[in-house]
Coordinates of C-alpha atoms in Angstrom, one line a residue:
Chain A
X1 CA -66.1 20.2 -18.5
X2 CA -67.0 22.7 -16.0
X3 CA -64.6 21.3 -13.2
X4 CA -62.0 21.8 -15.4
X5 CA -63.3 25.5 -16.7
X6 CA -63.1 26.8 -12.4
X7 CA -59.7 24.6 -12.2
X8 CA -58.4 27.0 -15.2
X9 CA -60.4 30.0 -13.9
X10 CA -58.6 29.3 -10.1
X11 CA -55.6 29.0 -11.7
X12 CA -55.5 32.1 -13.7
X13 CA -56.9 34.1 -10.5
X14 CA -53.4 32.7 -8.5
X15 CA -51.2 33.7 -10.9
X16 CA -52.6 37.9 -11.6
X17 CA -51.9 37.5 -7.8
X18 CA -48.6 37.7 -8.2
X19 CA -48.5 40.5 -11.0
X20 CA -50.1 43.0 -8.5
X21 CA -48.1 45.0 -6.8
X22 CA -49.5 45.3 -3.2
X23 CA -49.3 41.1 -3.6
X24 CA -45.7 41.1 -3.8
X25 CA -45.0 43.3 -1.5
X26 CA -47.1 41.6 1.0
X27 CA -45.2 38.3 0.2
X28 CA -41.9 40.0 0.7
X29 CA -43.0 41.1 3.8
X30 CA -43.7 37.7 5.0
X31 CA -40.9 36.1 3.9
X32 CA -38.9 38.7 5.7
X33 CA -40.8 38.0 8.8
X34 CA -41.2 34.4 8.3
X35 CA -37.7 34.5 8.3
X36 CA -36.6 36.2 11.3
X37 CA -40.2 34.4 13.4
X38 CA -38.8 30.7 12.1
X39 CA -35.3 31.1 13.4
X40 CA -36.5 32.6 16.7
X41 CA -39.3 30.5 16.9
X42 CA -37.0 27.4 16.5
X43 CA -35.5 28.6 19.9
X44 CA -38.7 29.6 22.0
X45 CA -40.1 25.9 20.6
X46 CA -37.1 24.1 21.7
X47 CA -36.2 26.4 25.2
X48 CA -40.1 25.4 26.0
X49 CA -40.8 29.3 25.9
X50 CA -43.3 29.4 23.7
X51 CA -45.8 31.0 26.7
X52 CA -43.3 34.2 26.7
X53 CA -43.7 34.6 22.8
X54 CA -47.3 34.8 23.3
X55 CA -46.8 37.4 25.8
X56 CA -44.2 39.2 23.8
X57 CA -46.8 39.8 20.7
X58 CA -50.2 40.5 23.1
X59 CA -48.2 43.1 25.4
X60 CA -46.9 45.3 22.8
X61 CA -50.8 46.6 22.4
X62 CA -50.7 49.6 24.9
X63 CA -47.4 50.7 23.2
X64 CA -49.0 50.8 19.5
X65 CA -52.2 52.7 20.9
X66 CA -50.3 54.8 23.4
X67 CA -48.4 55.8 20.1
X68 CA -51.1 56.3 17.7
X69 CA -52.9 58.6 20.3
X70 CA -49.7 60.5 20.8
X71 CA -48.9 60.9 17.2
X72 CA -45.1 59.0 17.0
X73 CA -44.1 56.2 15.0
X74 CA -46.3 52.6 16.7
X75 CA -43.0 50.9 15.9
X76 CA -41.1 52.6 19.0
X77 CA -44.4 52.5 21.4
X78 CA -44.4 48.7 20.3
X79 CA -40.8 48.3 20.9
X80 CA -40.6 50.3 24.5
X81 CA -44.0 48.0 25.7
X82 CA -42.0 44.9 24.5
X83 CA -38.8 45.5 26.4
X84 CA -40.6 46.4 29.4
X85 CA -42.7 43.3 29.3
X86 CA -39.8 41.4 29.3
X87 CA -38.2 43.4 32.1
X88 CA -41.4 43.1 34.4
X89 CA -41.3 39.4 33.7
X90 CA -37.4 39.5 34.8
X91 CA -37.9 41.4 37.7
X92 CA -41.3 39.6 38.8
X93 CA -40.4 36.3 38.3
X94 CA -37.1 37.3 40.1
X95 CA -39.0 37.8 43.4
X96 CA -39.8 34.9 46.3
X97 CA -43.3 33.5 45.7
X98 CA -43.8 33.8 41.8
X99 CA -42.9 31.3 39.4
X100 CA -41.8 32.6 35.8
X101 CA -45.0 31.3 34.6
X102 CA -47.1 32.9 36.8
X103 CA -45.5 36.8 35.9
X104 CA -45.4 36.1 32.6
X105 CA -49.4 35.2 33.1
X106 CA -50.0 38.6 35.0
X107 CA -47.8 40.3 32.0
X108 CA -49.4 39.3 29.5
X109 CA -52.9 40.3 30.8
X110 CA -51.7 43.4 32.5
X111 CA -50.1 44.8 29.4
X112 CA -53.0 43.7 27.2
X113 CA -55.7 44.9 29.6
X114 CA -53.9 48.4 29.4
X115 CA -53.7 48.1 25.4
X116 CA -57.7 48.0 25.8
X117 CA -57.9 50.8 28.0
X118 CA -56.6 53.2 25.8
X119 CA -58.4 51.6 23.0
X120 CA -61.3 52.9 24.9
X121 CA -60.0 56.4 25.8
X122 CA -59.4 57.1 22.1
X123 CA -63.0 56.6 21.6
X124 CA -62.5 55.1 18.0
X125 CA -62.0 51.2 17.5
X126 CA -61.9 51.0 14.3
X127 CA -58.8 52.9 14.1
X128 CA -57.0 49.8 15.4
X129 CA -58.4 46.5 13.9
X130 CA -55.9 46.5 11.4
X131 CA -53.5 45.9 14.8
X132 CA -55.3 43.5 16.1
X133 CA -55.7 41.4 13.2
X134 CA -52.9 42.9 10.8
X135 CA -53.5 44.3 7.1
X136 CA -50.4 42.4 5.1
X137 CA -51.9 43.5 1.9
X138 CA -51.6 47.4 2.6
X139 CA -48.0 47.0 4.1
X140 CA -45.9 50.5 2.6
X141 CA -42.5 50.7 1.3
X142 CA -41.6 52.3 4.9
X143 CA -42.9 48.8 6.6
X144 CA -41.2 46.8 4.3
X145 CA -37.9 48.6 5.7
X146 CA -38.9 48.0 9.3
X147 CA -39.0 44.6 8.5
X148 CA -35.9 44.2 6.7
X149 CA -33.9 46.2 9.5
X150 CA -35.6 44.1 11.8
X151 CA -34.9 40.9 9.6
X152 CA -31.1 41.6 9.6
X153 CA -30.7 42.5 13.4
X154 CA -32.2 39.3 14.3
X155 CA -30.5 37.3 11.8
X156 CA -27.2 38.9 12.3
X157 CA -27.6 38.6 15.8
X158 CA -28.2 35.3 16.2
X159 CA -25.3 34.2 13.8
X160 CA -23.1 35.7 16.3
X161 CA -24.1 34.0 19.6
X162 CA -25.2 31.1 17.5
X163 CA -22.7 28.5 19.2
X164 CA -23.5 29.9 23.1
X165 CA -27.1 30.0 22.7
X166 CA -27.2 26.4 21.3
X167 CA -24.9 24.9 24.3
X168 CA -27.1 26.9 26.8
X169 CA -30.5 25.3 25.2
X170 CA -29.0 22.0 25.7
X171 CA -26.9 21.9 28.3
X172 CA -27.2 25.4 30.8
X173 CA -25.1 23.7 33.4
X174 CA -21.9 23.6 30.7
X175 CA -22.6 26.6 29.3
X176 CA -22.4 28.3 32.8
X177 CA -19.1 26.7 33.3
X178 CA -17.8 27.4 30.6
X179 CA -18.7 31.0 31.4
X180 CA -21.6 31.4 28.8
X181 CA -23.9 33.2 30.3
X182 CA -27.2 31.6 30.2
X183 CA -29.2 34.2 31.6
X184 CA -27.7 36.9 29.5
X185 CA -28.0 34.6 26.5
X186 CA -32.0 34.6 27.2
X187 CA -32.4 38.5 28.0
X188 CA -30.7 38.8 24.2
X189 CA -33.4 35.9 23.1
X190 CA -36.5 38.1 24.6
X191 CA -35.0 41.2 23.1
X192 CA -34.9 40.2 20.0
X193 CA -38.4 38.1 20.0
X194 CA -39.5 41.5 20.9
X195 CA -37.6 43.2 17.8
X196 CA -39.5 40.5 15.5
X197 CA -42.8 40.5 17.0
X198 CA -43.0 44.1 16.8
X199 CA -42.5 43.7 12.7
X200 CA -44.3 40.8 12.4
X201 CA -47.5 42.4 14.3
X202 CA -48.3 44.9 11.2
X203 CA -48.6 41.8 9.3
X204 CA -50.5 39.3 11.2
X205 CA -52.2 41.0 14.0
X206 CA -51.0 41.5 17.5
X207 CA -53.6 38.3 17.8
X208 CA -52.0 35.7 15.6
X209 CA -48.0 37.2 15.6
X210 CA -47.1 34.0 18.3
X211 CA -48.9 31.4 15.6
X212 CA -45.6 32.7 13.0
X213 CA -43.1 32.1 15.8
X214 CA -44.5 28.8 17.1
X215 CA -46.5 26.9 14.3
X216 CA -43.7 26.8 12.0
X217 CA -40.9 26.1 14.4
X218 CA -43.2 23.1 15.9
X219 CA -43.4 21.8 12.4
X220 CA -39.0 22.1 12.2
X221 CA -38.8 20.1 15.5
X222 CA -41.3 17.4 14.0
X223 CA -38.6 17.1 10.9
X224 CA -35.3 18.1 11.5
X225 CA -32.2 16.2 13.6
X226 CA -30.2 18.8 14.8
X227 CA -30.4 22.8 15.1
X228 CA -30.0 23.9 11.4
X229 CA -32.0 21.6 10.0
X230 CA -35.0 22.6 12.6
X231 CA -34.6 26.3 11.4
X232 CA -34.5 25.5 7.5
X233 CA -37.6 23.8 7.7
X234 CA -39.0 26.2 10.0
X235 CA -38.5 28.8 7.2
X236 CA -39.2 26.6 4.6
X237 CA -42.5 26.3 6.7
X238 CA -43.6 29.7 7.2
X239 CA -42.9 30.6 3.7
X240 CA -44.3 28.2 2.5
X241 CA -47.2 28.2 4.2
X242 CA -47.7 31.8 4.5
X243 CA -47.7 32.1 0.5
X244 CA -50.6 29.5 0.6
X245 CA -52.2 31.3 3.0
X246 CA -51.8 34.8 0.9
X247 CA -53.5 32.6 -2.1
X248 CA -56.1 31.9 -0.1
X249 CA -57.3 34.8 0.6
X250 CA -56.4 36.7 -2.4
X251 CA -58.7 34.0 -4.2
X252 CA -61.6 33.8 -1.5
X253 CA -61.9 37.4 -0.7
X254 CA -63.3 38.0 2.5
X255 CA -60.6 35.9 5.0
X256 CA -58.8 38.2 6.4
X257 CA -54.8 37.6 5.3
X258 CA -53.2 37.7 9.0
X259 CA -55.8 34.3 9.7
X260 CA -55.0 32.5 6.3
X261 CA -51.3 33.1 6.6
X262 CA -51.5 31.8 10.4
X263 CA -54.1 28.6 8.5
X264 CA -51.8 28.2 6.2
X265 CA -48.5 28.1 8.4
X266 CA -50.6 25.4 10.1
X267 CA -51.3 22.5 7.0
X268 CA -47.4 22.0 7.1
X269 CA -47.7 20.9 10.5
X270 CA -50.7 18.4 10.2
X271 CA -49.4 17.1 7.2
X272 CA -46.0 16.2 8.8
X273 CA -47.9 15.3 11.9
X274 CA -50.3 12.5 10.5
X275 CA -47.3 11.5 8.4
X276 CA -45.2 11.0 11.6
X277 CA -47.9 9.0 13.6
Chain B
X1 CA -16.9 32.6 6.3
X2 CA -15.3 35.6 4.3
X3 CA -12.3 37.4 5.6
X4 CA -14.5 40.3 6.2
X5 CA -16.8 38.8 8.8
X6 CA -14.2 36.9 10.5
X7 CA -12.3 40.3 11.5
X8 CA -15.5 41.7 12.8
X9 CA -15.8 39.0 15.0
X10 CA -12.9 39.3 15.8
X11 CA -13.1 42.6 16.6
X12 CA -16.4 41.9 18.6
X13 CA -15.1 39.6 20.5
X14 CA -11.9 41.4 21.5
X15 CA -13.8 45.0 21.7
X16 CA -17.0 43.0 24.3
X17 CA -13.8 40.6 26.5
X18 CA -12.5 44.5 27.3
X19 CA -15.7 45.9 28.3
X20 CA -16.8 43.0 30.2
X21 CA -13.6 41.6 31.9
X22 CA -15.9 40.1 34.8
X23 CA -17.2 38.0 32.0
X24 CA -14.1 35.2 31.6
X25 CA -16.1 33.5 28.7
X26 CA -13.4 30.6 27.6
X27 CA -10.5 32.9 28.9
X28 CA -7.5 31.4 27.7
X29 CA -5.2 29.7 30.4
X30 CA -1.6 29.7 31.0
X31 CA -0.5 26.7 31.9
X32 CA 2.4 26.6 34.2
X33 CA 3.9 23.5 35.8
X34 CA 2.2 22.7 39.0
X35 CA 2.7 19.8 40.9
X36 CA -0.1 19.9 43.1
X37 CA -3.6 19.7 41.5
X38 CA -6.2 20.9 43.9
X39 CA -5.3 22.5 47.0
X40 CA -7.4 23.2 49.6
X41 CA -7.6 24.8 53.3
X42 CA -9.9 25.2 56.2
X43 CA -12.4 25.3 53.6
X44 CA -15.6 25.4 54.9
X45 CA -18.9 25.8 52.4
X46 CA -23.1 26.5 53.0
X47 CA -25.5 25.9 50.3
X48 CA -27.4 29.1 51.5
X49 CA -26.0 32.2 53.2
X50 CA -25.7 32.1 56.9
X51 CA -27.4 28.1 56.7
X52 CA -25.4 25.6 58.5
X53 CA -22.3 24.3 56.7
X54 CA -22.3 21.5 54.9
X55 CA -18.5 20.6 55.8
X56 CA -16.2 22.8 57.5
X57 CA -12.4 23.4 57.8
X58 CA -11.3 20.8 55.5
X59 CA -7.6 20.1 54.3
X60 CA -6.6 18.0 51.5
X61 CA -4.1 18.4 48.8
X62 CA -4.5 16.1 45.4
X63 CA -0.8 16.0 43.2
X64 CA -0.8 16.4 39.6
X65 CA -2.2 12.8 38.2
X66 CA -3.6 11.4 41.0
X67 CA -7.0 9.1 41.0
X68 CA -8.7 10.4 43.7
X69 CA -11.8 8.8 45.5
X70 CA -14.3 11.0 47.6
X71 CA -16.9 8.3 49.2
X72 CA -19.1 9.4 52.1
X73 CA -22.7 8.6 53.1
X74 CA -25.7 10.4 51.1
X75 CA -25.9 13.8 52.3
X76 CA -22.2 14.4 53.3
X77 CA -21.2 16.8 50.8
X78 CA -19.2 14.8 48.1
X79 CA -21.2 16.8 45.3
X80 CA -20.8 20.6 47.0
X81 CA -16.7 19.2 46.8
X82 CA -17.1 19.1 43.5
X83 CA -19.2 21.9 42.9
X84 CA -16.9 24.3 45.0
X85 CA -13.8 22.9 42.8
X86 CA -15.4 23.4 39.7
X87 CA -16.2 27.0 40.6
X88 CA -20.1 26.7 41.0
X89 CA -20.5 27.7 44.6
X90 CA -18.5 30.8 44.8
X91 CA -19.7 31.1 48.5
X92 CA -17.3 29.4 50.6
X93 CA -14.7 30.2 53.0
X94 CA -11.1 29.1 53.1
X95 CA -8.4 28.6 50.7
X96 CA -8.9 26.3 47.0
X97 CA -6.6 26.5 44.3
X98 CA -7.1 24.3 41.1
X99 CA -3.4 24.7 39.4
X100 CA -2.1 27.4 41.5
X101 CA -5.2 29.7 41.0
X102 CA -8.9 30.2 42.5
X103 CA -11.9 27.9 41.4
X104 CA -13.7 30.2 38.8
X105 CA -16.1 29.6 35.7
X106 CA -14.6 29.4 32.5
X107 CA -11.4 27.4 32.7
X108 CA -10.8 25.1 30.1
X109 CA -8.1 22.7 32.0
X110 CA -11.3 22.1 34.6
X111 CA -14.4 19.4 33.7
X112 CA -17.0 18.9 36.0
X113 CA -19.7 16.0 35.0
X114 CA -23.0 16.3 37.3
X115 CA -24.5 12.8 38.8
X116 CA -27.8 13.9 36.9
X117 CA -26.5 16.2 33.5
X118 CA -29.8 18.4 33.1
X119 CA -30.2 18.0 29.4
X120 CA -32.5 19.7 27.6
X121 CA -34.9 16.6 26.4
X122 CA -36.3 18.5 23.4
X123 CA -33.1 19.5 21.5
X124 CA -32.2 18.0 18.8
X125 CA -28.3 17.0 18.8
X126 CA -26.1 14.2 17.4
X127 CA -23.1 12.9 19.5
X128 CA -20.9 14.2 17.5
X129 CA -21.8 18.0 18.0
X130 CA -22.2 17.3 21.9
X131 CA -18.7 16.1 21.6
X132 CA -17.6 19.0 19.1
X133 CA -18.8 21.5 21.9
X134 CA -16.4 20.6 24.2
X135 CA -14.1 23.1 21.8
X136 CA -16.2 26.0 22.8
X137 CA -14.0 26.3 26.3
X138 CA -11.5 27.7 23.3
X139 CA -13.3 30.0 21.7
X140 CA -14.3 33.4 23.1
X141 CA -17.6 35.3 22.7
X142 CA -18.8 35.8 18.9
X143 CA -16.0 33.7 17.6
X144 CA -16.6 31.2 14.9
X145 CA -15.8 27.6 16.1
X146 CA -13.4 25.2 14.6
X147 CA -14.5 22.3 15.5
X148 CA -11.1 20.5 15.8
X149 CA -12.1 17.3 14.0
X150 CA -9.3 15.3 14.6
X151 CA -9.6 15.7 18.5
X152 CA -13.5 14.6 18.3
X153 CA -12.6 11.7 16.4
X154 CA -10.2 10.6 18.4
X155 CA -12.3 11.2 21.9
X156 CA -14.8 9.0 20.2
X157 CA -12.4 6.6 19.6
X158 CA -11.0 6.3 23.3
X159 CA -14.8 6.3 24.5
X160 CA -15.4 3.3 21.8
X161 CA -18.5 5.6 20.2
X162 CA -17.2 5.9 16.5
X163 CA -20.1 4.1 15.6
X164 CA -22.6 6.2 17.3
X165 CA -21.7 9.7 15.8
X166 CA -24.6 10.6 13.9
X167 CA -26.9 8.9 16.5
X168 CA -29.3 11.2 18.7
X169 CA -28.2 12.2 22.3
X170 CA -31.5 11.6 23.1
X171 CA -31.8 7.9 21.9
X172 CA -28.0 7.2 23.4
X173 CA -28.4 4.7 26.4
X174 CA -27.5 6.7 29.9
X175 CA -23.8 4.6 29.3
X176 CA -23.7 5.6 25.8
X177 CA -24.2 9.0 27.1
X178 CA -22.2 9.5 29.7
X179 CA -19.4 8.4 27.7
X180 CA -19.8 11.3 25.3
X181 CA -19.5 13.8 28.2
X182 CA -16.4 12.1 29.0
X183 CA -15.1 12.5 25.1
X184 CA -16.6 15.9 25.6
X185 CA -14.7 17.0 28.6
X186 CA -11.1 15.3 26.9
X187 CA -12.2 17.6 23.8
X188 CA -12.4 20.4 26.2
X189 CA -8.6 19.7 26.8
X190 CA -9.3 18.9 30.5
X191 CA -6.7 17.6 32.9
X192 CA -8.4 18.3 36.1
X193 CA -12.4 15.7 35.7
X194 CA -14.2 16.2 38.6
X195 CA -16.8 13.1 38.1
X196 CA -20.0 13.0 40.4
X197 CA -20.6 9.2 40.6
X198 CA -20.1 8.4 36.8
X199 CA -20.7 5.0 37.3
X200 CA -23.9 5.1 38.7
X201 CA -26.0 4.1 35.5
X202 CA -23.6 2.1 33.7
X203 CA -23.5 -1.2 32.4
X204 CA -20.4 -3.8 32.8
X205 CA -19.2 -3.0 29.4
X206 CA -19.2 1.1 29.7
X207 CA -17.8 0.9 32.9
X208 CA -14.9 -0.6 31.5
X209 CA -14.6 1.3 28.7
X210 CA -14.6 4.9 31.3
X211 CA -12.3 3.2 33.5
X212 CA -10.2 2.7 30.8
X213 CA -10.1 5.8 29.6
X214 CA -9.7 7.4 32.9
X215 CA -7.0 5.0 35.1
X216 CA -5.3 3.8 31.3
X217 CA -4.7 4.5 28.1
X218 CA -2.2 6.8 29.1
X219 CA -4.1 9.5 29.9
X220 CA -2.7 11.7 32.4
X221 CA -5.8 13.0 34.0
X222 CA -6.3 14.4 37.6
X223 CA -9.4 12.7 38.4
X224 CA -10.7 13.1 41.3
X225 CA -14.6 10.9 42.0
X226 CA -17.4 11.0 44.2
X227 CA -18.4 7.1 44.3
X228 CA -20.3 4.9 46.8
X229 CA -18.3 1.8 45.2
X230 CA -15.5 1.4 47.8
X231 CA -14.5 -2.2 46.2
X232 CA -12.7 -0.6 43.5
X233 CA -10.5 1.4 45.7
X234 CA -7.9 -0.2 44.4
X235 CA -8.0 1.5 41.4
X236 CA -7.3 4.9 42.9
X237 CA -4.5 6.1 44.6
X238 CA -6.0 7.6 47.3
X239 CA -9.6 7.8 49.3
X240 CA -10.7 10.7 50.7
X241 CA -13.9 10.1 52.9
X242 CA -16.6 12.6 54.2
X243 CA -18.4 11.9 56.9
X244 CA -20.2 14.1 59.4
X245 CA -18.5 17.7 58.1
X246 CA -14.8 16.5 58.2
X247 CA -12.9 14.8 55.7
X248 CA -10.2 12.4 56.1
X249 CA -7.5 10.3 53.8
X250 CA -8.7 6.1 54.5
X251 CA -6.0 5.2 51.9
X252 CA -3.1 7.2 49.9
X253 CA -0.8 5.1 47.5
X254 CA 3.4 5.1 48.2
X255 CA 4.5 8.3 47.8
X256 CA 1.7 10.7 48.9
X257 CA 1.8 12.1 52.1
X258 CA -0.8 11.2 54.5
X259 CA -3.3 13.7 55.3
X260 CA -5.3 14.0 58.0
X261 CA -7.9 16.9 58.9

């Protein structure tokens, strides 16, 4: 029976996974991000901003580098490039002649362009690999406590304005009269996209960080009917999906974690998908 | 919600209306007794700074409880009305009170329903939580909502859409809909609706129903309607018309004055 002998063998190689340390660890991690990506996520799917959450996660490059080089903590120089992507976009798109699309195209490139750059100036790529396509499985205590910080803001955050950010996704024109802010409701939303993409990057990659906020969240839409049941799945998603993907490449060594986390994320959605046809 | 997190919103929301008194967010009104609704002087309004106005130096005065009709060709400026009552085009000139104070966002006692409500197509929401929302106009900034059930149910009732609760917003017929912004705005606790041609996509049945609810049922609201359908006048008690930048009364029931401008 030698189907049965690799089923057994397969099976056996999954679960040592999860008695080694830097495994768990690297699922906590996830989770913790998959968390705070699906809830956000659920907002940039249905706000039709998932173009910004793409620029959010490329544009933090040039802070990470700019950090390494200097020698202070990439978290900060990934935070600082975040916020001011999202203020060029503000102030850009604010002038006559430029849609919002079109600054957050010459953001995203601009801030990305410059991330190369100093790739280049620091004469050493490989040093930065592991941010361009993450390295879950070497993720330290000190990340993990990024994350949760991260993890809490977002969450904690977005409990609070909960009702006023809901109202101003579906209806802006109540919200404003009703005094809600829209605008300032969407600064908060890019500020704290930026927070979570800025964890999320070490995991994933400053590449694939936009597939944990949007594949999931598409996947929510597909199933749920109103706003909390979008985000549950959406985190049911990218845990879920993220796990398989850790599994994957724990067993077939060689695929990188960040791109079978991101795979992973993904079979939720075709399955629901084809299901929904 | 523990005890424990509903004081620190509390404390939130009381500690961020302090810092930020320009932002009225649901600012809860007093409400005195007023016997005039709307009030309005040489009021003159431009879409754009320093762009011609759209109507100028218009006079009207609307009582508590009137039905007021605003009819006018396309283009006259029956939807900037409405907009500059319900506080949306703070650029004007001129004198407006809505119960004794200025047209601003976030008061509760004012509902304003656009021609075309710009609803987000992709959100996912059940009538009953578009009609729970109209509570928010009593709940500040961080505050946990109650959604005060017994008021949504019995919106829904008025509005005949009990059986609809659960049903999408986004498979509600544009009747079906724009009777939940009507239970929406009653939710709110409105008494001043300032409706932008709320019959335009209904059906013989709904429009029954939301005339119903507005001209019976004894509710007391001040409406006051942008329509093209000047066959119903009867139904109002007064028609204001805009025509060419200048408003003027065509018909006021017994009792209220005649206004010209």
């Amino acid at each position: 029976m030698p189907v049965l002998g690799i089923k057994i063998t397969m099976l056996n190689n999954i679960l040592s996974a999860f008695q080694e340390d830097f495994f768990l660890r690297a699922l906590l991690a996830l989770f913790l991000s998959g968390i705070s990506a699906a809830c956000l996520g659920s907002y940039i799917i249905l706000r039709r901003m998932s173009f910004i959450s793409t620029a959010m996660t490329h544009s933090i490059l040039p802070g990470v580098v700019l950090a390494v080089l200097l020698g202070f903590s990439a978290y900060w120089g990934a935070l600082i490039a975040a916020l001011l992507t999202a203020a060029g976009i503000s102030w850009i798109s604010s002038r006559k002649g430029t849609s919002e699309d079109s600054a957050i195209g010459v953001m995203l490139s601009v801030m990305f362009a410059l991330g190369i750059a100093f790739m280049g100036l620091s004469h050493s790529w490989r040093d930065f690999t592991g941010l361009l396509f993450g390295s879950i499985v070497s993720v330290s205590a000190e990340d993990i406590g990024v994350i949760l910080g991260t993890t809490f803001i977002v969450l904690f955050c977005l409990r609070l304005v909960h009702k006023e950010l809901e109202l101003a996704s579906f209806d802006e024109e109540y919200a404003h009269l009703l005094g809600a802010k829209p605008v300032l409701l969407r600064s908060v939303l890019l500020i704290l996209i930026a927070l979570a993409a800025v964890a999320s990057v070490r995991l994933v990659g400053a590449l694939l960080t936009t597939a944990l906020f949007i594949i999931p969240s598409t996947t929510g839409v597909l199933i749920g009917k109103n706003l909390k049941e979008v985000m549950l799945w959406s985190v049911i998603c990218a845990c879920g999906g993220g796990t398989l993907g850790l599994i994957i490449s724990y067993t077939f060594q060689g695929i990188p974690a960040g791109a079978a986390i991101v795979l992973g994320c993904a079979i939720p959605y075709f399955i629901v998908r084809i299901k929904n046809r | 919600m523990s005890p424990h997190t509903s004081n620190l919103r509390r404390l939130l929301s009381e500690a961020f209306t302090n810092l930020l008194p320009a932002m009225p967010y649901a600012a809860p009104e007093s409400k005195e007794a007023c016997d005039l609704a709307v009030e309005v002087k040489n009021l003159s309004v431009s879409i754009r700074p320093k762009s011609v106005a759209v109507f100028s130096n218009i006079n009207f005065e609307i009582p508590i409880h009137c039905r007021t009709a605003l009819i006018g060709p396309n283009g006259s400026g029956k939807s900037t009305l409405l907009k500059t009552l319900a506080g949306l085009i703070p650029n004007y000139s001129g004198e407006v009170k809505l119960f004794g104070s200025k047209p601003r966002l976030g008061r509760s006692r004012i509902a304003y329903l656009a021609q075309n409500p710009q609803l987000n197509s992709d959100f996912p929401l059940q009538l009953k939580r578009l009609v729970q929302m109209g509570t928010y106009a009593h709940h500040g900034w961080f505050e946990e909502c109650h959604h005060a059930d017994e008021k949504v149910a019995s919106a829904l009732k008025l509005l005949e859409l009990e059986d609809l609760v659960d049903r999408s917003v986004h498979n509600l017929s544009g009747g079906q809909l724009q009777r939940g912004l009507l239970a929406r705005a009653a939710v709110q606790g409105a008494e001043i609706l300032l409706l932008d041609e709320p019959f335009a996509a209904l059906d013989t049945k709904s429009r029954e129903i939301v005339e119903d609810f507005l001209f019976h049922k004894n509710n007391s609201f001040t409406v006051i309607m942008a329509t093209h359908d000047t066959a119903d006048s009867r139904q109002f008690d007064r028609v204001l018309e805009i025509r060419d930048g200048s408003l003027k009364t065509i018909h006021a029931c017994a009792g209220h004055k005649n206004h010209h401008a």
